[in-house]
mmCIF file of C-alpha atoms in Angstrom:
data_model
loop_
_atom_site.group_PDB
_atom_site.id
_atom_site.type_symbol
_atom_site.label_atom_id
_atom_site.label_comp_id
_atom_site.label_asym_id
_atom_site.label_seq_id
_atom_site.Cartn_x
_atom_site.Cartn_y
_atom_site.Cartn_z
ATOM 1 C CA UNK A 15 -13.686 42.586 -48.895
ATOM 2 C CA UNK A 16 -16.326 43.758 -51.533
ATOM 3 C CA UNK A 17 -19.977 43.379 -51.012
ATOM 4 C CA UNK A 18 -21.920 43.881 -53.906
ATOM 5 C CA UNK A 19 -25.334 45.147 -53.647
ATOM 6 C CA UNK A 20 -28.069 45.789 -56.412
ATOM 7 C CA UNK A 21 -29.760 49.007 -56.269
ATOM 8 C CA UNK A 22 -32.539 50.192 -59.537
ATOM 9 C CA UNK A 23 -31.753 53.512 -60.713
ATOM 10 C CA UNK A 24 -34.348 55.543 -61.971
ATOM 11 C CA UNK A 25 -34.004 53.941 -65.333
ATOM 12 C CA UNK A 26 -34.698 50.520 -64.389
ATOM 13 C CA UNK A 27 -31.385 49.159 -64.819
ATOM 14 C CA UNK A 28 -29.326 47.446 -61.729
ATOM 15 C CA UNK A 29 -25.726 48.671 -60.642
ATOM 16 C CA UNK A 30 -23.183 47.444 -58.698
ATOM 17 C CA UNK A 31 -22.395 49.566 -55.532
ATOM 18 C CA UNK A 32 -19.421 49.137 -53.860
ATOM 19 C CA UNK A 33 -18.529 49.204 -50.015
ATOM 20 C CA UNK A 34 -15.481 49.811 -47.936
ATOM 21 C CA UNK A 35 -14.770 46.596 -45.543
ATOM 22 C CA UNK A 36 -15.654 47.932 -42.035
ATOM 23 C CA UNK A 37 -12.646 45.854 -40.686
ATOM 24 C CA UNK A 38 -10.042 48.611 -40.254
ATOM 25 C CA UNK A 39 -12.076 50.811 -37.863
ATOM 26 C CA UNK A 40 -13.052 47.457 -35.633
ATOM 27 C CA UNK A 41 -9.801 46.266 -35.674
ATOM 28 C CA UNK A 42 -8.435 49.873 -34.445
ATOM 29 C CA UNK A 43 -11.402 49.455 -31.667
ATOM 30 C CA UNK A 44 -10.383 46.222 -30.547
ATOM 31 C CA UNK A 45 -6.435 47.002 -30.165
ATOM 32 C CA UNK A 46 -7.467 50.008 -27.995
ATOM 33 C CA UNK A 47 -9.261 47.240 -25.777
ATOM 34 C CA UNK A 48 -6.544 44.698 -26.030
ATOM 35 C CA UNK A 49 -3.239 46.906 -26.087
ATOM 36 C CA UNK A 50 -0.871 47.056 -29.401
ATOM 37 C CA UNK A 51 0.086 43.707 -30.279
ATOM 38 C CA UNK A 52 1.979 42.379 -33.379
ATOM 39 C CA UNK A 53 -0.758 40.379 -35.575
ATOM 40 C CA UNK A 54 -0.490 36.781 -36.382
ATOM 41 C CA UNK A 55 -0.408 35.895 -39.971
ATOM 42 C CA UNK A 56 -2.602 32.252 -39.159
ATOM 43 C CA UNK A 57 -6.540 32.808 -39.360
ATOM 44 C CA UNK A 58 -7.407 31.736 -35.441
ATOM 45 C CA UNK A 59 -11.021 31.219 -34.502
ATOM 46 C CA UNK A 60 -10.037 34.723 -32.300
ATOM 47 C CA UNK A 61 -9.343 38.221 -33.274
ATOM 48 C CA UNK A 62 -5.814 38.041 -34.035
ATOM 49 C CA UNK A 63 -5.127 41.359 -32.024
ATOM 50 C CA UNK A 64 -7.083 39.353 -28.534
ATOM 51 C CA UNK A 65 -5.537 36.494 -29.299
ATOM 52 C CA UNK A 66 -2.077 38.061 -29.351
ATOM 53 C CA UNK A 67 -2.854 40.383 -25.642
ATOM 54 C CA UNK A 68 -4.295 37.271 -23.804
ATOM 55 C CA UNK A 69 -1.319 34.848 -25.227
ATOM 56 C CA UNK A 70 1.592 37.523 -23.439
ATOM 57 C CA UNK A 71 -0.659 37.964 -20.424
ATOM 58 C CA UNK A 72 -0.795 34.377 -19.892
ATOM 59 C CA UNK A 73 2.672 34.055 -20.053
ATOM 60 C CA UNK A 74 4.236 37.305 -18.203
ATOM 61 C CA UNK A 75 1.281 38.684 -17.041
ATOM 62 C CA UNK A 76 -0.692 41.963 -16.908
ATOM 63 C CA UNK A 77 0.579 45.181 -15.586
ATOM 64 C CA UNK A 78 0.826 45.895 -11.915
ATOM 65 C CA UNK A 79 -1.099 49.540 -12.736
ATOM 66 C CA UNK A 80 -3.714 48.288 -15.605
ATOM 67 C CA UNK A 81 -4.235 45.143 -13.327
ATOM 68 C CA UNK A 82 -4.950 48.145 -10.146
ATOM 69 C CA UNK A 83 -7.091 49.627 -11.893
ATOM 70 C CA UNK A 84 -9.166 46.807 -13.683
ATOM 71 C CA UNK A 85 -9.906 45.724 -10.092
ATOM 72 C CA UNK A 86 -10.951 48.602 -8.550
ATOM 73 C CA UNK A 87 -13.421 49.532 -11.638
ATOM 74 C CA UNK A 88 -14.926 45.760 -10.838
ATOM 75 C CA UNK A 89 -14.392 45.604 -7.305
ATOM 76 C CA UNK A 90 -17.470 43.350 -6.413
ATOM 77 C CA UNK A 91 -19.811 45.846 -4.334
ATOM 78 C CA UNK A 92 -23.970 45.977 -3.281
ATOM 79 C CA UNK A 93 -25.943 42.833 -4.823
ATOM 80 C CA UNK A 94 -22.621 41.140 -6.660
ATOM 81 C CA UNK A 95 -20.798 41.430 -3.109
ATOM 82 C CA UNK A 96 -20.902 37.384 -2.932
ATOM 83 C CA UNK A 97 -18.038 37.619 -5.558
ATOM 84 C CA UNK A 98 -15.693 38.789 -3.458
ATOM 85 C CA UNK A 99 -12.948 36.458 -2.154
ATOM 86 C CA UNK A 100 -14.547 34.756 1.584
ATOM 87 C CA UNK A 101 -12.807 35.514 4.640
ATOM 88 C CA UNK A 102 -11.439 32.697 7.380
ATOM 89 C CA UNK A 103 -13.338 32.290 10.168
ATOM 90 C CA UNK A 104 -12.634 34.366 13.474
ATOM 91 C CA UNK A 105 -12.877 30.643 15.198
ATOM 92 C CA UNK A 106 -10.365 29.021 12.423
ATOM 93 C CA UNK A 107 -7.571 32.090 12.259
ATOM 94 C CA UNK A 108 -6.107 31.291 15.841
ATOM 95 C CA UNK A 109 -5.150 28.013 14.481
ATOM 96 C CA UNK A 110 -3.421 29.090 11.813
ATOM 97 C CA UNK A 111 0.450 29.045 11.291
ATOM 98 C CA UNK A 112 2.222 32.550 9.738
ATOM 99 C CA UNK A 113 3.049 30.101 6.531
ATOM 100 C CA UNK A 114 -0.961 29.043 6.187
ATOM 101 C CA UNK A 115 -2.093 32.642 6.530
ATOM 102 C CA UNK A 116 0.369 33.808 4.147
ATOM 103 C CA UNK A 117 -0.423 31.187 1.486
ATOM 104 C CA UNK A 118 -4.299 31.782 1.868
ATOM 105 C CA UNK A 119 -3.238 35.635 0.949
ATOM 106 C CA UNK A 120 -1.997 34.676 -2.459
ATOM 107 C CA UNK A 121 -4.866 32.234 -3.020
ATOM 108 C CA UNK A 122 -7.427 34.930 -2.033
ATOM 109 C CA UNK A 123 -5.797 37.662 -4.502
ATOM 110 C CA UNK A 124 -6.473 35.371 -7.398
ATOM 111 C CA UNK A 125 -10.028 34.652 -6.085
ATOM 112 C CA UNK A 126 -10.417 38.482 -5.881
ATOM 113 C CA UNK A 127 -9.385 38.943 -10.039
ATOM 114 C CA UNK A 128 -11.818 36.117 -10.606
ATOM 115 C CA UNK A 129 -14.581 37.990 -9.055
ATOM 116 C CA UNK A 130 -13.805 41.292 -10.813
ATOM 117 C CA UNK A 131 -13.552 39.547 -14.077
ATOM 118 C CA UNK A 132 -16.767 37.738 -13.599
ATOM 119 C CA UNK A 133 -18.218 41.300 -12.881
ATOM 120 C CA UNK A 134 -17.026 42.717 -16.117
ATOM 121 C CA UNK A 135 -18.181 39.938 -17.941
ATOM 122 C CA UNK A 136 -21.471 39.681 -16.814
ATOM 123 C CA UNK A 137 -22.090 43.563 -16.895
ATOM 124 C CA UNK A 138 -20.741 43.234 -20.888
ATOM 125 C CA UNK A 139 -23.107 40.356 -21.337
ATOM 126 C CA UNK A 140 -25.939 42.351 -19.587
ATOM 127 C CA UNK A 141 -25.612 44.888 -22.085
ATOM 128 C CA UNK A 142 -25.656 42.993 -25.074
ATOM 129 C CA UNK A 143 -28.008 40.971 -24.247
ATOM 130 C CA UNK A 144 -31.562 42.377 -25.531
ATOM 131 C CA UNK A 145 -35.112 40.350 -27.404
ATOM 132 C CA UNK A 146 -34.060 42.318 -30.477
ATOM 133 C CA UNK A 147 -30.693 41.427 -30.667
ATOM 134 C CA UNK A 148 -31.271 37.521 -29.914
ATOM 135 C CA UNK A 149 -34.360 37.550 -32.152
ATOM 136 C CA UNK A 150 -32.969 39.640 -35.025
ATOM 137 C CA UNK A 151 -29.255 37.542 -35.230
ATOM 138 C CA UNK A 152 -28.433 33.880 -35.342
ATOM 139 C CA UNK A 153 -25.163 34.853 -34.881
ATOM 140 C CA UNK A 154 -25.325 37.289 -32.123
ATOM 141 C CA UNK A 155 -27.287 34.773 -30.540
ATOM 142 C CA UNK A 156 -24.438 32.356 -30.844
ATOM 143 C CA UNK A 157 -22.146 34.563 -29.219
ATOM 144 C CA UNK A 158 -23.813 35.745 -26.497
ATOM 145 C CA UNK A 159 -24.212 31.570 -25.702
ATOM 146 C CA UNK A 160 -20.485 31.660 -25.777
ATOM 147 C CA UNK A 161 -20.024 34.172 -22.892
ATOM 148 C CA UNK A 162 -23.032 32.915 -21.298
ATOM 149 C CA UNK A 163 -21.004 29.605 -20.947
ATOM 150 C CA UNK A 164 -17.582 31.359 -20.186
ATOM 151 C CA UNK A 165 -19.392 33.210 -17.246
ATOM 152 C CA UNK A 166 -20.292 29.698 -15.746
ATOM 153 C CA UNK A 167 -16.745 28.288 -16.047
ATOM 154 C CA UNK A 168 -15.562 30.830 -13.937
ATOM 155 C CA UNK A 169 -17.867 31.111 -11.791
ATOM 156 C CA UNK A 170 -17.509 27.422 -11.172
ATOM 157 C CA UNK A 171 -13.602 28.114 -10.891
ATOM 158 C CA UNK A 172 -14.155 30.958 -8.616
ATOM 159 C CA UNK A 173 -16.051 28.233 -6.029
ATOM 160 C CA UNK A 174 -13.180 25.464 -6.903
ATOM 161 C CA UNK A 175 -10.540 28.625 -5.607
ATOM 162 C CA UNK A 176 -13.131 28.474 -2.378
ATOM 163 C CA UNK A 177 -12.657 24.660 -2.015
ATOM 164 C CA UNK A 178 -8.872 24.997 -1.986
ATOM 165 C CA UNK A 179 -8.253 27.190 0.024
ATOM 166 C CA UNK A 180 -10.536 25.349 2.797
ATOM 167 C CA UNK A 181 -8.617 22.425 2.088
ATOM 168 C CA UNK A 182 -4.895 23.794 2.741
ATOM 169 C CA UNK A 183 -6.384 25.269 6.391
ATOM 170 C CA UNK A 184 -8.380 22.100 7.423
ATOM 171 C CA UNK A 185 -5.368 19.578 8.385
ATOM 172 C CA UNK A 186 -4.708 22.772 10.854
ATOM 173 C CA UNK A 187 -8.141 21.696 12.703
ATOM 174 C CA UNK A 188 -8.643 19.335 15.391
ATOM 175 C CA UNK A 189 -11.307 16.374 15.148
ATOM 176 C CA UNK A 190 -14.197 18.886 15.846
ATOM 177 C CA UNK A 191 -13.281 21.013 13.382
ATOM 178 C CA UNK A 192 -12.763 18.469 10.398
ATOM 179 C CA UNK A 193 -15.492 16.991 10.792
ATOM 180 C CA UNK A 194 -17.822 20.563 11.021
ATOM 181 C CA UNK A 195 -16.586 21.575 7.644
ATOM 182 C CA UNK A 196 -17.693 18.364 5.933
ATOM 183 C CA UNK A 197 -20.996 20.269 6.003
ATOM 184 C CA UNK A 198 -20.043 23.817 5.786
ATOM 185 C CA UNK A 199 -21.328 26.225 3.200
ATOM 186 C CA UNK A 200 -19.507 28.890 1.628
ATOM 187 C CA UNK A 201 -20.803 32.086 1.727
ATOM 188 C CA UNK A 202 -19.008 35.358 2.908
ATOM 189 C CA UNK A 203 -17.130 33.268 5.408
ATOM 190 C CA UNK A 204 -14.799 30.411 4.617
ATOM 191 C CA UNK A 205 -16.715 27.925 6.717
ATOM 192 C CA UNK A 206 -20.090 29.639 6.931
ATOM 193 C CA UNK A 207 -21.510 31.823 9.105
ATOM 194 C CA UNK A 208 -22.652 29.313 11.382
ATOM 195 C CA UNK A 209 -19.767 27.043 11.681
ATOM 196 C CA UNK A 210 -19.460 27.371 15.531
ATOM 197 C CA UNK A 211 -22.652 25.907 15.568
ATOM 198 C CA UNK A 212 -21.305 23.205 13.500
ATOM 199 C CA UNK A 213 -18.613 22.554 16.281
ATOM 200 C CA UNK A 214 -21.331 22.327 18.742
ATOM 201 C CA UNK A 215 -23.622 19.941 17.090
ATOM 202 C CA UNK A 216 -20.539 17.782 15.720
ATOM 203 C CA UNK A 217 -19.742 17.913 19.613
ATOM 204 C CA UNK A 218 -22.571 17.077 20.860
ATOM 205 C CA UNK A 219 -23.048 13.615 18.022
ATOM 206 C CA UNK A 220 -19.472 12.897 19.578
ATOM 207 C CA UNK A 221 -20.783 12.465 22.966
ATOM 208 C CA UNK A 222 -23.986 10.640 22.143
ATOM 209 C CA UNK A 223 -21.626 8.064 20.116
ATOM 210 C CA UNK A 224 -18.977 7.713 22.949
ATOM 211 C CA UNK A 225 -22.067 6.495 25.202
ATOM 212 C CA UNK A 226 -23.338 4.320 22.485
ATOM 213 C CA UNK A 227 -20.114 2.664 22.366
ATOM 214 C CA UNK A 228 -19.707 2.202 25.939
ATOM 215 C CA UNK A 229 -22.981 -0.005 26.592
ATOM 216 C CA UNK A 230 -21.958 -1.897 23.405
ATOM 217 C CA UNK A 231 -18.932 -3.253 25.063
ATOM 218 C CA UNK A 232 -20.522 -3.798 28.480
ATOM 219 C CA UNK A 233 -22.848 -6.531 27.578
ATOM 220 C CA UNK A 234 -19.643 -8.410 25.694
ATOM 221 C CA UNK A 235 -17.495 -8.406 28.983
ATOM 222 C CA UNK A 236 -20.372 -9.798 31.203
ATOM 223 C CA UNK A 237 -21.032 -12.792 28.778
ATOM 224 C CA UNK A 238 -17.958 -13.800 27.327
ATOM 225 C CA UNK A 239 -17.972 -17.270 26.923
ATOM 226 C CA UNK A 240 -15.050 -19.581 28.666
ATOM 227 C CA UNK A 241 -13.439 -22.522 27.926
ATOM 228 C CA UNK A 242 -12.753 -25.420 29.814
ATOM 229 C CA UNK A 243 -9.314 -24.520 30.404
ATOM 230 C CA UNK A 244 -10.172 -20.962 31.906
ATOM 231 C CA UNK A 245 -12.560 -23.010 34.024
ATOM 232 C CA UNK A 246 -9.656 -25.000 35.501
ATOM 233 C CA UNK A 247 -7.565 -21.968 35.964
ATOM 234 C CA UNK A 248 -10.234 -20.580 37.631
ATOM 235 C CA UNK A 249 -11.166 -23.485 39.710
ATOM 236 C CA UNK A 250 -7.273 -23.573 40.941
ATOM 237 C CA UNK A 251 -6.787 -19.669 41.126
ATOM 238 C CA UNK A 252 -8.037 -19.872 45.023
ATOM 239 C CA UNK A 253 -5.659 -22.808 46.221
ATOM 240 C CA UNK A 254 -2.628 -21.048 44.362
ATOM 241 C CA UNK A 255 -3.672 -18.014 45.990
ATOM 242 C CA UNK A 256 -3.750 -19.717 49.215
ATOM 243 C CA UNK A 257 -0.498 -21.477 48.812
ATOM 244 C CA UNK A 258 1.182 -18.789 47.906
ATOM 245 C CA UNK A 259 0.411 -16.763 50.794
ATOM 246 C CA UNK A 260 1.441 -19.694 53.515
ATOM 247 C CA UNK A 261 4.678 -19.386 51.320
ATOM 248 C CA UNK A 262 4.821 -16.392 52.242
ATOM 249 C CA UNK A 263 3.297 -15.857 55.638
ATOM 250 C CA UNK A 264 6.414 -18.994 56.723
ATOM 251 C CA UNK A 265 10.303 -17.177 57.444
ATOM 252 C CA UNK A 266 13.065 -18.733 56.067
ATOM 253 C CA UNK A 267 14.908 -21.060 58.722
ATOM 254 C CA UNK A 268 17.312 -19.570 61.194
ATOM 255 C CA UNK A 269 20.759 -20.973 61.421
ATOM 256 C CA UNK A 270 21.364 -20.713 64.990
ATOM 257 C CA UNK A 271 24.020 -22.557 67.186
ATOM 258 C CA UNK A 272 22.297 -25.305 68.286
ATOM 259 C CA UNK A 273 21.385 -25.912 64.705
ATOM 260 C CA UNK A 274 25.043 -25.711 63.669
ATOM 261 C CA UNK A 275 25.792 -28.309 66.636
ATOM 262 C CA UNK A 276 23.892 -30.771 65.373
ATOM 263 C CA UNK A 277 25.016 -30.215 61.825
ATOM 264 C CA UNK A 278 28.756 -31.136 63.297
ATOM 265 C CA UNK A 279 27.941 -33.510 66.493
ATOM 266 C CA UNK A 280 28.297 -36.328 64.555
ATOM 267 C CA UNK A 281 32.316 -35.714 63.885
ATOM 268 C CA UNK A 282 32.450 -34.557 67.607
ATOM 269 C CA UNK A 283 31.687 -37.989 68.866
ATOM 270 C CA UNK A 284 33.697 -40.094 66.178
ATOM 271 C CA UNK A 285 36.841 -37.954 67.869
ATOM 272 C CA UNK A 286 35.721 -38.988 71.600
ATOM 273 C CA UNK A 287 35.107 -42.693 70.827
ATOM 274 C CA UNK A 288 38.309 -42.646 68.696
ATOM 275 C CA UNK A 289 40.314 -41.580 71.980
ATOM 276 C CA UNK A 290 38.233 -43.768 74.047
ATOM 277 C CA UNK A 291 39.133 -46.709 72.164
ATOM 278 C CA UNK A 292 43.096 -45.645 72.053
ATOM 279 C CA UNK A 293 42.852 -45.436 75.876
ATOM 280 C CA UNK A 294 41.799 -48.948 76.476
ATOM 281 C CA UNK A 295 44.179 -49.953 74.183
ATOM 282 C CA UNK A 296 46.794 -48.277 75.972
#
């Protein structure tokens, strides 16, 4: 690229002056900050050489030793120590299976590169950032906008990591527990700092509600209205009652001999007046 600028030389009379583009040493800058990358030949809205790095990462990922090192340089420390990843609860871990403990590891890695990157960008953008520069350049004020507004994404996905993670260890809780977190905060801890005193409170509304309930359902009992056919059962409940025990209270009859006698007397006497009879005959 040329730029042409007019300068007066001592006669009066402008010249053209002639300037090297400046694009060769930035470019060099910005693959020493990216890694060596083959160049696109499109025109993105990104450096070609940043667009190139972040397009492989995405896909295969960074190095194990560049990706060490990047997070110990931004390991969140002192006042930006809220950006590191929050631990579970000393209540909660008991309750947790070796598969949910393991799968909350993975989640809080990723957490812990979203912090680091968050405090790389926002030490960049604290540098940059300066009245002169934002007064000075519409254009540098444009970009520092953009990072402003980067920043916030990821902070905003660094508290949706926080949210998931709560979510895959809750179904592990009892009653108590579920319904505690519904208004837990986040801070260093998973479920707060104070989320035994969650349980207790969530406890205690438990209780208060189970009493509640109970003289709800007394006064429906005592005045539930009848009908007139409960009335009648009613009515007749003592005199089945009654009958039922004299059923009961009577033994069934005894067959005993005399009762068998009479049962066959009656044959017993047809044979003696049939022999009486053949007698007088006789």
């Amino acid at each position: 690229m040329v730029i042409e600028h007019e300068s007066v030389e001592p006669s009066g009379s402008p010249s053209i002056v002639e300037e090297k583009p400046r694009g060769e040493s930035s470019d060099a800058f910005i693959g020493e900050l990216f890694g060596s990358q083959a160049q696109s030949s499109a025109a993105p809205t990104w450096l070609p050489v940043m667009l190139n790095a972040i397009k492989a990462i995405v896909r295969a990922g960074l190095n194990e030793d560049i990706k060490k090192s990047l997070l110990v340089r931004y390991e969140p420390k002192n006042e930006i120590a809220f950006l590191a990843p929050p631990r579970i609860n000393k209540e909660v871990l008991p309750n947790l299976s070796a598969t949910s403990i393991t799968r909350d590891k993975y989640q809080s890695q990723s957490q812990l590169e979203v912090g680091a990157s968050l405090n790389a960008l926002a030490s960049g953008f604290s540098d940059l950032v300066s009245p002169e520069l934002l007064q000075a350049s519409p254009e540098g004020r444009s970009a520092i906008s953009k990072i402003a507004e980067g920043i916030r994404l990821l902070a905003d996905h660094h508290f949706g990591l926080s949210k998931s993670r709560r979510a895959f260890i809750i179904p592990s809780l009892n009653l108590l527990g579920k319904t505690a977190s519904d208004s837990a905060t986040f801070d260093e801890f998973l479920f707060g700092n104070n989320f035994s005193e969650e349980v207790n409170a969530a406890q205690i509304i438990e209780k208060v509600a189970n009493k509640m309930a109970k003289k709800k359902q007394q006064p429906t009992r005592k005045f539930q209205p009848t009908t007139q056919h409960q009335q009648k059962q009613q009515r007749n409940q003592p005199l089945r009652i009654a009958q039922q025990a004299a059923k009961n209270a009577k033994a069934p009859p005894r067959r005993t001999s005399t009762y068998r006698q009479r049962r066959g007397s009656p044959q017993t006497r047809r044979g003696r007046r049939s022999r009486s009879r053949s007698r007088t005959r006789r």
